[in-house]
PDB file of C-alpha atoms and ligand atoms in Angstrom:
ATOM      1  CA  UNK A   1     -13.473  12.867  -9.929  1.00 73.00           C
ATOM      2  CA  UNK A   2     -14.976  16.378  -9.921  1.00 82.00           C
ATOM      3  CA  UNK A   3     -15.825  16.109  -6.227  1.00 81.00           C
ATOM      4  CA  UNK A   4     -14.061  19.401  -5.473  1.00 83.00           C
ATOM      5  CA  UNK A   5     -13.360  22.667  -7.272  1.00 87.00           C
ATOM      6  CA  UNK A   6     -10.229  24.760  -6.890  1.00 86.00           C
ATOM      7  CA  UNK A   7      -9.325  28.424  -7.177  1.00 91.00           C
ATOM      8  CA  UNK A   8      -5.716  27.439  -7.818  1.00 90.00           C
ATOM      9  CA  UNK A   9      -3.884  24.227  -8.700  1.00 88.00           C
ATOM     10  CA  UNK A  10      -0.277  23.872  -7.497  1.00 90.00           C
ATOM     11  CA  UNK A  11       1.821  21.497  -9.612  1.00 92.00           C
ATOM     12  CA  UNK A  12       4.571  19.985  -7.439  1.00 93.00           C
ATOM     13  CA  UNK A  13       5.859  17.654 -10.133  1.00 91.00           C
ATOM     14  CA  UNK A  14       8.871  19.831 -10.945  1.00 92.00           C
ATOM     15  CA  UNK A  15      10.129  20.369  -7.393  1.00 96.00           C
ATOM     16  CA  UNK A  16      13.641  18.991  -7.859  1.00 96.00           C
ATOM     17  CA  UNK A  17      14.271  18.456  -4.126  1.00 96.00           C
ATOM     18  CA  UNK A  18      11.497  15.811  -4.015  1.00 97.00           C
ATOM     19  CA  UNK A  19      12.738  13.777  -6.996  1.00 97.00           C
ATOM     20  CA  UNK A  20      14.771  11.161  -5.172  1.00 98.00           C
ATOM     21  CA  UNK A  21      14.891   7.628  -3.833  1.00 98.00           C
ATOM     22  CA  UNK A  22      17.485   6.612  -1.236  1.00 98.00           C
ATOM     23  CA  UNK A  23      18.292   3.226   0.274  1.00 97.00           C
ATOM     24  CA  UNK A  24      19.990   2.764   3.646  1.00 97.00           C
ATOM     25  CA  UNK A  25      20.646  -0.379   5.645  1.00 96.00           C
ATOM     26  CA  UNK A  26      17.218  -0.361   7.253  1.00 97.00           C
ATOM     27  CA  UNK A  27      14.877   1.576   4.964  1.00 98.00           C
ATOM     28  CA  UNK A  28      14.059   2.997   1.541  1.00 98.00           C
ATOM     29  CA  UNK A  29      12.951   6.622   1.278  1.00 98.00           C
ATOM     30  CA  UNK A  30      10.853   7.816  -1.647  1.00 98.00           C
ATOM     31  CA  UNK A  31      10.435  11.553  -2.249  1.00 98.00           C
ATOM     32  CA  UNK A  32       7.145  13.201  -3.236  1.00 98.00           C
ATOM     33  CA  UNK A  33       8.220  13.593  -6.861  1.00 97.00           C
ATOM     34  CA  UNK A  34       8.785   9.889  -7.562  1.00 98.00           C
ATOM     35  CA  UNK A  35       6.259   8.441  -9.988  1.00 98.00           C
ATOM     36  CA  UNK A  36       4.881   4.888  -9.964  1.00 98.00           C
ATOM     37  CA  UNK A  37       6.635   4.116 -13.273  1.00 98.00           C
ATOM     38  CA  UNK A  38      10.030   4.956 -11.729  1.00 98.00           C
ATOM     39  CA  UNK A  39       9.377   2.570  -8.835  1.00 98.00           C
ATOM     40  CA  UNK A  40       8.404  -0.312 -11.101  1.00 97.00           C
ATOM     41  CA  UNK A  41      11.700   0.039 -13.000  1.00 97.00           C
ATOM     42  CA  UNK A  42      13.901   0.440  -9.897  1.00 98.00           C
ATOM     43  CA  UNK A  43      15.989  -2.683  -9.224  1.00 97.00           C
ATOM     44  CA  UNK A  44      17.038  -1.371  -5.808  1.00 97.00           C
ATOM     45  CA  UNK A  45      13.399  -1.062  -4.716  1.00 98.00           C
ATOM     46  CA  UNK A  46      12.723  -4.550  -6.099  1.00 98.00           C
ATOM     47  CA  UNK A  47      15.469  -5.915  -3.830  1.00 97.00           C
ATOM     48  CA  UNK A  48      14.835  -3.729  -0.778  1.00 98.00           C
ATOM     49  CA  UNK A  49      11.039  -3.298  -0.639  1.00 98.00           C
ATOM     50  CA  UNK A  50       9.553  -6.132  -2.733  1.00 98.00           C
ATOM     51  CA  UNK A  51       6.058  -5.447  -1.398  1.00 98.00           C
ATOM     52  CA  UNK A  52       5.965  -1.967  -2.960  1.00 98.00           C
ATOM     53  CA  UNK A  53       7.639  -3.207  -6.141  1.00 98.00           C
ATOM     54  CA  UNK A  54       4.922  -5.845  -6.574  1.00 98.00           C
ATOM     55  CA  UNK A  55       2.051  -3.519  -5.651  1.00 98.00           C
ATOM     56  CA  UNK A  56       2.831  -0.682  -8.058  1.00 98.00           C
ATOM     57  CA  UNK A  57       2.316  -2.548 -11.384  1.00 97.00           C
ATOM     58  CA  UNK A  58      -1.229  -3.324 -10.201  1.00 97.00           C
ATOM     59  CA  UNK A  59      -2.102   0.397 -10.160  1.00 98.00           C
ATOM     60  CA  UNK A  60      -4.282   1.357 -13.132  1.00 96.00           C
ATOM     61  CA  UNK A  61      -2.639   1.293 -16.568  1.00 96.00           C
ATOM     62  CA  UNK A  62       0.877   2.383 -17.549  1.00 95.00           C
ATOM     63  CA  UNK A  63      -0.470   5.803 -18.605  1.00 96.00           C
ATOM     64  CA  UNK A  64      -1.704   6.305 -15.014  1.00 97.00           C
ATOM     65  CA  UNK A  65       1.554   5.034 -13.525  1.00 98.00           C
ATOM     66  CA  UNK A  66       3.606   7.353 -15.706  1.00 97.00           C
ATOM     67  CA  UNK A  67       1.950  10.370 -14.019  1.00 96.00           C
ATOM     68  CA  UNK A  68       0.889   9.307 -10.513  1.00 97.00           C
ATOM     69  CA  UNK A  69       3.307   9.319  -7.571  1.00 98.00           C
ATOM     70  CA  UNK A  70       3.700   7.038  -4.561  1.00 98.00           C
ATOM     71  CA  UNK A  71       3.329   9.949  -2.129  1.00 98.00           C
ATOM     72  CA  UNK A  72       0.376  11.351  -4.108  1.00 98.00           C
ATOM     73  CA  UNK A  73      -1.366   8.005  -3.873  1.00 98.00           C
ATOM     74  CA  UNK A  74      -0.770   7.876  -0.108  1.00 98.00           C
ATOM     75  CA  UNK A  75      -1.946  11.492   0.327  1.00 98.00           C
ATOM     76  CA  UNK A  76      -5.022  10.816  -1.826  1.00 97.00           C
ATOM     77  CA  UNK A  77      -5.922   7.917   0.553  1.00 98.00           C
ATOM     78  CA  UNK A  78      -8.294   6.000  -1.674  1.00 97.00           C
ATOM     79  CA  UNK A  79      -9.424   2.987   0.417  1.00 96.00           C
ATOM     80  CA  UNK A  80      -8.957   0.672  -2.596  1.00 97.00           C
ATOM     81  CA  UNK A  81      -5.444   1.932  -3.462  1.00 98.00           C
ATOM     82  CA  UNK A  82      -2.357  -0.254  -3.188  1.00 98.00           C
ATOM     83  CA  UNK A  83       0.299   2.199  -1.888  1.00 98.00           C
ATOM     84  CA  UNK A  84      -1.564   3.177   1.313  1.00 98.00           C
ATOM     85  CA  UNK A  85      -1.972  -0.529   2.173  1.00 98.00           C
ATOM     86  CA  UNK A  86       1.737  -1.153   1.558  1.00 98.00           C
ATOM     87  CA  UNK A  87       2.571   1.806   3.814  1.00 98.00           C
ATOM     88  CA  UNK A  88       0.327   0.429   6.576  1.00 98.00           C
ATOM     89  CA  UNK A  89       1.618  -3.156   6.178  1.00 98.00           C
ATOM     90  CA  UNK A  90       5.258  -2.090   6.442  1.00 98.00           C
ATOM     91  CA  UNK A  91       4.770   0.472   9.246  1.00 98.00           C
ATOM     92  CA  UNK A  92       6.000   3.249   6.978  1.00 98.00           C
ATOM     93  CA  UNK A  93       6.917   6.651   8.365  1.00 98.00           C
ATOM     94  CA  UNK A  94       5.632   9.730   6.544  1.00 98.00           C
ATOM     95  CA  UNK A  95       7.436  13.094   6.354  1.00 98.00           C
ATOM     96  CA  UNK A  96       5.146  16.122   6.241  1.00 98.00           C
ATOM     97  CA  UNK A  97       5.975  19.797   5.647  1.00 98.00           C
ATOM     98  CA  UNK A  98       3.830  22.881   6.085  1.00 97.00           C
ATOM     99  CA  UNK A  99       3.919  26.533   7.092  1.00 97.00           C
ATOM    100  CA  UNK A 100       4.145  25.487  10.777  1.00 96.00           C
ATOM    101  CA  UNK A 101       7.258  23.361  10.097  1.00 98.00           C
ATOM    102  CA  UNK A 102       8.081  19.691   9.534  1.00 98.00           C
ATOM    103  CA  UNK A 103       6.646  16.624  11.260  1.00 98.00           C
ATOM    104  CA  UNK A 104       6.634  12.880  10.815  1.00 98.00           C
ATOM    105  CA  UNK A 105       3.769  10.411  11.321  1.00 98.00           C
ATOM    106  CA  UNK A 106       3.529   6.615  11.258  1.00 98.00           C
ATOM    107  CA  UNK A 107       1.237   5.295   8.518  1.00 98.00           C
ATOM    108  CA  UNK A 108      -0.979   3.815  11.259  1.00 98.00           C
ATOM    109  CA  UNK A 109      -1.945   7.379  12.296  1.00 98.00           C
ATOM    110  CA  UNK A 110      -2.158   8.915   8.828  1.00 98.00           C
ATOM    111  CA  UNK A 111      -5.343   7.469   7.287  1.00 98.00           C
ATOM    112  CA  UNK A 112      -8.499   8.812   8.939  1.00 98.00           C
ATOM    113  CA  UNK A 113     -11.237   7.883   6.472  1.00 97.00           C
ATOM    114  CA  UNK A 114     -12.103   7.709   2.787  1.00 95.00           C
ATOM    115  CA  UNK A 115      -9.856  10.273   1.005  1.00 95.00           C
ATOM    116  CA  UNK A 116      -9.180  11.791   4.421  1.00 97.00           C
ATOM    117  CA  UNK A 117      -5.781  11.915   6.134  1.00 98.00           C
ATOM    118  CA  UNK A 118      -4.032  13.613   9.038  1.00 98.00           C
ATOM    119  CA  UNK A 119      -2.585  16.156   6.557  1.00 98.00           C
ATOM    120  CA  UNK A 120      -3.647  19.734   7.126  1.00 97.00           C
ATOM    121  CA  UNK A 121      -4.765  21.369   3.835  1.00 92.00           C
ATOM    122  CA  UNK A 122      -1.660  23.569   4.012  1.00 94.00           C
ATOM    123  CA  UNK A 123       0.699  20.582   4.345  1.00 97.00           C
ATOM    124  CA  UNK A 124       2.519  18.429   1.809  1.00 97.00           C
ATOM    125  CA  UNK A 125       3.628  14.822   2.191  1.00 98.00           C
ATOM    126  CA  UNK A 126       7.287  15.155   1.203  1.00 98.00           C
ATOM    127  CA  UNK A 127       8.540  11.573   1.587  1.00 98.00           C
ATOM    128  CA  UNK A 128       7.679   8.048   2.686  1.00 98.00           C
ATOM    129  CA  UNK A 129      10.167   5.831   4.559  1.00 98.00           C
ATOM    130  CA  UNK A 130       9.604   2.104   4.022  1.00 98.00           C
ATOM    131  CA  UNK A 131      11.433  -0.291   6.384  1.00 98.00           C
ATOM    132  CA  UNK A 132      13.485  -3.124   4.848  1.00 98.00           C
ATOM    133  CA  UNK A 133      12.940  -6.601   6.282  1.00 98.00           C
ATOM    134  CA  UNK A 134      16.140  -8.594   6.825  1.00 96.00           C
ATOM    135  CA  UNK A 135      16.549 -12.388   6.666  1.00 95.00           C
ATOM    136  CA  UNK A 136      14.342 -15.015   5.007  1.00 97.00           C
ATOM    137  CA  UNK A 137      11.324 -13.097   3.793  1.00 98.00           C
ATOM    138  CA  UNK A 138       8.453 -13.409   1.345  1.00 98.00           C
ATOM    139  CA  UNK A 139       6.037 -10.782   0.069  1.00 98.00           C
ATOM    140  CA  UNK A 140       2.884 -10.867  -2.042  1.00 98.00           C
ATOM    141  CA  UNK A 141       0.126  -8.552  -3.231  1.00 98.00           C
ATOM    142  CA  UNK A 142      -3.133 -10.084  -4.424  1.00 98.00           C
ATOM    143  CA  UNK A 143      -6.233  -8.270  -5.620  1.00 98.00           C
ATOM    144  CA  UNK A 144      -9.402  -8.704  -7.638  1.00 97.00           C
ATOM    145  CA  UNK A 145     -10.656  -6.005 -10.020  1.00 96.00           C
ATOM    146  CA  UNK A 146     -13.569  -6.145 -12.440  1.00 93.00           C
ATOM    147  CA  UNK A 147     -11.316  -5.285 -15.384  1.00 92.00           C
ATOM    148  CA  UNK A 148      -7.555  -5.078 -15.797  1.00 89.00           C
ATOM    149  CA  UNK A 149      -6.467  -1.584 -14.699  1.00 91.00           C
ATOM    150  CA  UNK A 150      -9.531  -0.818 -12.584  1.00 94.00           C
ATOM    151  CA  UNK A 151      -9.246  -0.014  -8.907  1.00 95.00           C
ATOM    152  CA  UNK A 152      -9.407  -3.293  -6.972  1.00 97.00           C
ATOM    153  CA  UNK A 153     -12.692  -4.396  -5.437  1.00 97.00           C
ATOM    154  CA  UNK A 154     -10.523  -5.665  -2.591  1.00 98.00           C
ATOM    155  CA  UNK A 155      -7.016  -6.948  -2.080  1.00 98.00           C
ATOM    156  CA  UNK A 156      -4.264  -7.802   0.368  1.00 98.00           C
ATOM    157  CA  UNK A 157      -0.568  -7.050   0.950  1.00 98.00           C
ATOM    158  CA  UNK A 158       1.354  -9.637   2.942  1.00 98.00           C
ATOM    159  CA  UNK A 159       4.881  -9.916   4.304  1.00 98.00           C
ATOM    160  CA  UNK A 160       6.311 -12.943   6.110  1.00 98.00           C
ATOM    161  CA  UNK A 161       9.693 -13.436   7.774  1.00 98.00           C
ATOM    162  CA  UNK A 162      10.925 -16.890   8.841  1.00 97.00           C
ATOM    163  CA  UNK A 163      13.450 -17.902  11.503  1.00 96.00           C
ATOM    164  CA  UNK A 164      14.274 -21.594  11.945  1.00 91.00           C
ATOM    165  CA  UNK A 165      11.256 -22.616   9.859  1.00 91.00           C
ATOM    166  CA  UNK A 166       8.813 -20.651  12.016  1.00 96.00           C
ATOM    167  CA  UNK A 167       7.093 -17.359  11.183  1.00 97.00           C
ATOM    168  CA  UNK A 168       9.000 -14.731  13.176  1.00 98.00           C
ATOM    169  CA  UNK A 169       7.183 -11.698  11.776  1.00 98.00           C
ATOM    170  CA  UNK A 170       4.022 -11.207   9.724  1.00 98.00           C
ATOM    171  CA  UNK A 171       2.290  -8.208   8.171  1.00 98.00           C
ATOM    172  CA  UNK A 172      -1.185  -8.397   6.644  1.00 98.00           C
ATOM    173  CA  UNK A 173      -2.959  -5.295   5.288  1.00 98.00           C
ATOM    174  CA  UNK A 174      -6.216  -5.275   3.338  1.00 98.00           C
ATOM    175  CA  UNK A 175      -7.538  -2.630   0.968  1.00 98.00           C
ATOM    176  CA  UNK A 176     -11.040  -2.069  -0.407  1.00 97.00           C
ATOM    177  CA  UNK A 177     -12.747  -3.511   2.691  1.00 97.00           C
ATOM    178  CA  UNK A 178     -13.084  -0.377   4.817  1.00 97.00           C
ATOM    179  CA  UNK A 179     -12.725   3.403   4.534  1.00 96.00           C
ATOM    180  CA  UNK A 180      -8.989   3.053   5.329  1.00 98.00           C
ATOM    181  CA  UNK A 181      -6.383   0.318   4.780  1.00 98.00           C
ATOM    182  CA  UNK A 182      -6.868  -2.336   7.462  1.00 98.00           C
ATOM    183  CA  UNK A 183      -4.033  -4.000   9.371  1.00 98.00           C
ATOM    184  CA  UNK A 184      -5.048  -7.513  10.455  1.00 98.00           C
ATOM    185  CA  UNK A 185      -3.176  -7.604  13.773  1.00 97.00           C
ATOM    186  CA  UNK A 186      -5.011 -10.584  15.315  1.00 97.00           C
ATOM    187  CA  UNK A 187      -4.361 -12.677  12.211  1.00 98.00           C
ATOM    188  CA  UNK A 188      -0.690 -11.640  12.237  1.00 98.00           C
ATOM    189  CA  UNK A 189      -0.414 -12.678  15.897  1.00 97.00           C
ATOM    190  CA  UNK A 190      -2.023 -16.057  15.131  1.00 97.00           C
ATOM    191  CA  UNK A 191       0.432 -16.677  12.300  1.00 97.00           C
ATOM    192  CA  UNK A 192       3.524 -15.607  14.206  1.00 97.00           C
ATOM    193  CA  UNK A 193       5.314 -18.553  15.793  1.00 97.00           C
ATOM    194  CA  UNK A 194       3.696 -21.248  13.625  1.00 96.00           C
ATOM    195  CA  UNK A 195       5.764 -23.625  11.488  1.00 95.00           C
ATOM    196  CA  UNK A 196       5.684 -22.149   7.995  1.00 91.00           C
ATOM    197  CA  UNK A 197       4.438 -25.400   6.425  1.00 88.00           C
ATOM    198  CA  UNK A 198       1.637 -25.821   8.998  1.00 92.00           C
ATOM    199  CA  UNK A 199       0.068 -22.372   8.619  1.00 92.00           C
ATOM    200  CA  UNK A 200      -3.663 -22.651   7.882  1.00 96.00           C
ATOM    201  CA  UNK A 201      -3.846 -19.741   5.445  1.00 96.00           C
ATOM    202  CA  UNK A 202      -7.622 -19.997   4.967  1.00 97.00           C
ATOM    203  CA  UNK A 203      -8.291 -19.858   8.702  1.00 97.00           C
ATOM    204  CA  UNK A 204      -5.870 -16.929   9.160  1.00 97.00           C
ATOM    205  CA  UNK A 205      -7.536 -15.137   6.240  1.00 98.00           C
ATOM    206  CA  UNK A 206     -10.933 -15.554   7.931  1.00 98.00           C
ATOM    207  CA  UNK A 207      -9.460 -13.998  11.081  1.00 98.00           C
ATOM    208  CA  UNK A 208      -8.132 -11.114   8.977  1.00 98.00           C
ATOM    209  CA  UNK A 209     -11.624 -10.107   7.822  1.00 98.00           C
ATOM    210  CA  UNK A 210     -13.473 -10.912  11.064  1.00 97.00           C
ATOM    211  CA  UNK A 211     -15.480  -7.929  12.287  1.00 96.00           C
ATOM    212  CA  UNK A 212     -15.120  -5.949   9.047  1.00 97.00           C
ATOM    213  CA  UNK A 213     -18.252  -4.480   7.471  1.00 96.00           C
ATOM    214  CA  UNK A 214     -17.252  -3.157   4.046  1.00 95.00           C
ATOM    215  CA  UNK A 215     -19.697  -0.863   2.287  1.00 90.00           C
ATOM    216  CA  UNK A 216     -21.525  -2.352  -0.693  1.00 93.00           C
ATOM    217  CA  UNK A 217     -21.705  -0.420  -3.970  1.00 91.00           C
ATOM    218  CA  UNK A 218     -22.452  -1.032  -7.638  1.00 91.00           C
ATOM    219  CA  UNK A 219     -19.152  -2.914  -8.034  1.00 92.00           C
ATOM    220  CA  UNK A 220     -19.604  -5.398  -5.187  1.00 95.00           C
ATOM    221  CA  UNK A 221     -21.862  -6.120  -2.250  1.00 96.00           C
ATOM    222  CA  UNK A 222     -20.442  -5.951   1.260  1.00 97.00           C
ATOM    223  CA  UNK A 223     -20.422  -9.767   1.412  1.00 97.00           C
ATOM    224  CA  UNK A 224     -18.544 -10.094  -1.873  1.00 97.00           C
ATOM    225  CA  UNK A 225     -15.899  -7.596  -0.722  1.00 97.00           C
ATOM    226  CA  UNK A 226     -15.404  -9.600   2.467  1.00 97.00           C
ATOM    227  CA  UNK A 227     -15.101 -12.824   0.522  1.00 97.00           C
ATOM    228  CA  UNK A 228     -12.605 -11.287  -1.908  1.00 98.00           C
ATOM    229  CA  UNK A 229     -10.687  -9.809   1.028  1.00 98.00           C
ATOM    230  CA  UNK A 230     -10.368 -13.220   2.686  1.00 98.00           C
ATOM    231  CA  UNK A 231      -9.512 -14.977  -0.573  1.00 98.00           C
ATOM    232  CA  UNK A 232      -6.777 -12.489  -1.452  1.00 98.00           C
ATOM    233  CA  UNK A 233      -5.270 -12.720   2.061  1.00 98.00           C
ATOM    234  CA  UNK A 234      -5.142 -16.538   1.780  1.00 98.00           C
ATOM    235  CA  UNK A 235      -3.565 -16.394  -1.692  1.00 98.00           C
ATOM    236  CA  UNK A 236      -1.020 -13.750  -0.674  1.00 98.00           C
ATOM    237  CA  UNK A 237      -0.117 -15.659   2.499  1.00 98.00           C
ATOM    238  CA  UNK A 238       0.462 -18.872   0.553  1.00 97.00           C
ATOM    239  CA  UNK A 239       2.750 -17.105  -1.930  1.00 98.00           C
ATOM    240  CA  UNK A 240       4.639 -15.102   0.700  1.00 98.00           C
ATOM    241  CA  UNK A 241       5.257 -18.166   2.912  1.00 97.00           C
ATOM    242  CA  UNK A 242       6.415 -20.183  -0.103  1.00 97.00           C
ATOM    243  CA  UNK A 243       8.822 -17.419  -1.143  1.00 97.00           C
ATOM    244  CA  UNK A 244      10.244 -17.065   2.372  1.00 97.00           C
ATOM    245  CA  UNK A 245      10.671 -20.843   2.681  1.00 95.00           C
ATOM    246  CA  UNK A 246      12.664 -20.912  -0.550  1.00 95.00           C
ATOM    247  CA  UNK A 247      14.751 -17.810   0.280  1.00 92.00           C
TER     248      UNK A 247
HETATM  249  C1  LIG B   1      -8.232   5.699 -14.571  1.00 89.15           C
HETATM  250  C2  LIG B   1      -7.476   5.683 -13.267  1.00 89.15           C
HETATM  251  C3  LIG B   1      -7.238   4.456 -12.659  1.00 89.15           C
HETATM  252  C4  LIG B   1      -6.533   4.414 -11.453  1.00 89.15           C
HETATM  253  N1  LIG B   1      -6.327   3.215 -10.874  1.00 89.15           N
HETATM  254  C5  LIG B   1      -5.684   3.161  -9.678  1.00 89.15           C
HETATM  255  C6  LIG B   1      -5.460   1.920  -9.016  1.00 89.15           C
HETATM  256  O1  LIG B   1      -5.813   0.855  -9.492  1.00 89.15           O
HETATM  257  N2  LIG B   1      -4.814   1.944  -7.821  1.00 89.15           N
HETATM  258  C7  LIG B   1      -4.380   3.121  -7.255  1.00 89.15           C
HETATM  259  O2  LIG B   1      -3.809   3.087  -6.172  1.00 89.15           O
HETATM  260  N3  LIG B   1      -4.569   4.309  -7.852  1.00 89.15           N
HETATM  261  C8  LIG B   1      -5.204   4.343  -9.054  1.00 89.15           C
HETATM  262  N4  LIG B   1      -5.390   5.546  -9.658  1.00 89.15           N
HETATM  263  C9  LIG B   1      -4.869   6.766  -8.963  1.00 89.15           C
HETATM  264  C10 LIG B   1      -3.522   7.188  -9.493  1.00 89.15           C
HETATM  265  O3  LIG B   1      -2.771   6.109  -9.877  1.00 89.15           O
HETATM  266  C11 LIG B   1      -2.591   7.991  -8.546  1.00 89.15           C
HETATM  267  O4  LIG B   1      -1.862   7.132  -7.708  1.00 89.15           O
HETATM  268  C12 LIG B   1      -3.234   8.965  -7.638  1.00 89.15           C
HETATM  269  O5  LIG B   1      -4.234   9.755  -8.264  1.00 89.15           O
HETATM  270  C13 LIG B   1      -2.170   9.942  -7.154  1.00 89.15           C
HETATM  271  O6  LIG B   1      -1.702  10.621  -8.287  1.00 89.15           O
HETATM  272  P1  LIG B   1      -0.775  11.913  -8.195  1.00 89.15           P
HETATM  273  O7  LIG B   1       0.476  11.538  -7.474  1.00 89.15           O
HETATM  274  O8  LIG B   1      -0.647  12.459  -9.576  1.00 89.15           O
HETATM  275  O9  LIG B   1      -1.596  12.878  -7.283  1.00 89.15           O
HETATM  276  P2  LIG B   1      -2.840  13.766  -7.736  1.00 89.15           P
HETATM  277  O10 LIG B   1      -3.838  12.914  -8.473  1.00 89.15           O
HETATM  278  O11 LIG B   1      -2.338  14.987  -8.385  1.00 89.15           O
HETATM  279  O12 LIG B   1      -3.420  14.155  -6.313  1.00 89.15           O
HETATM  280  C14 LIG B   1      -4.332  13.328  -5.613  1.00 89.15           C
HETATM  281  C15 LIG B   1      -4.705  14.054  -4.318  1.00 89.15           C
HETATM  282  O13 LIG B   1      -3.613  13.990  -3.393  1.00 89.15           O
HETATM  283  C16 LIG B   1      -3.096  15.293  -3.128  1.00 89.15           C
HETATM  284  N5  LIG B   1      -1.635  15.160  -3.195  1.00 89.15           N
HETATM  285  C17 LIG B   1      -0.885  14.629  -4.190  1.00 89.15           C
HETATM  286  N6  LIG B   1       0.410  14.601  -3.850  1.00 89.15           N
HETATM  287  C18 LIG B   1       0.488  15.121  -2.596  1.00 89.15           C
HETATM  288  C19 LIG B   1       1.562  15.332  -1.681  1.00 89.15           C
HETATM  289  N7  LIG B   1       2.813  15.000  -1.973  1.00 89.15           N
HETATM  290  N8  LIG B   1       1.266  15.891  -0.479  1.00 89.15           N
HETATM  291  C20 LIG B   1      -0.009  16.235  -0.145  1.00 89.15           C
HETATM  292  N9  LIG B   1      -1.068  16.038  -0.967  1.00 89.15           N
HETATM  293  C21 LIG B   1      -0.816  15.489  -2.175  1.00 89.15           C
HETATM  294  C22 LIG B   1      -3.667  16.219  -4.189  1.00 89.15           C
HETATM  295  O14 LIG B   1      -3.827  17.518  -3.708  1.00 89.15           O
HETATM  296  C23 LIG B   1      -5.002  15.546  -4.474  1.00 89.15           C
HETATM  297  O15 LIG B   1      -5.952  15.893  -3.497  1.00 89.15           O
HETATM  298  C24 LIG B   1      -6.071   5.617 -10.867  1.00 89.15           C
HETATM  299  C25 LIG B   1      -6.308   6.833 -11.498  1.00 89.15           C
HETATM  300  C26 LIG B   1      -7.001   6.881 -12.686  1.00 89.15           C
HETATM  301  C27 LIG B   1      -7.204   8.215 -13.336  1.00 89.15           C
END
């Protein structure tokens, strides 16, 4: 975007040690070298982390996805990007390496502002760990963009887990409505415990955007972003609940 200039550009795309995806019983780990196009063709990720699998095809065009990486997208921290919102929704853990050693941070502590993260300039995000949800689950990603392939104006990532017909766990994260991905904790709490068929998705979506004040720009006013945020939460909730009920 020509916002910064560099004396040197370090290409990490050929670091072999970061070209991997692993799946264990409770999580999927994606190394820094893994590109979006590899994720969208990975049947194991489709089964184990459906939220990421459904988010990635909504990133730009296939030319973009054939170069960009999941970790790069998280490190870049664009407020309208899909991968950071997935990481926040799923409580991902992020592995970081730098000259001072290795450390790990939850996604909830990683995003500090627009294009700003807890990474020191000397550090690299080496991997993201995405928890797998067991049981009857449903996941959906909904967004609205002006044109196919554009960054979303706003959107939502939703995960729902059912036990005995009731919502036992819910995750709702919005993107494009603030300088960082937003976790809608109050809305999640309101949804948890309700009978899946009785959930008022429109009311919960309104709770999810309550108190947000998105910036307006030439693509959308603040009000329009809020409205799109709420609409995409309601749509994603409806689809996720339906999928979990049929699981
Ligand atoms: C036309 C266009 C449309 C796009 N549309 C979308 C969209 O709809 N949704 C979306 O989410 N993205 C979109 N993108 C962004 C793109 O898809 C990539 O996800 C994003 O730029 C990251 O790409 P990259 O992995 O090549 O990292 P780069 O672009 O090379 O790097 C981005 C930034 O992150 C830093 N960085 C990268 N990897 C790491 C790492 N492992 N550790 C630490 N820092 C790192 C770099 O230093 C740089 O500051 C679009 C891009 C273009 C050009």
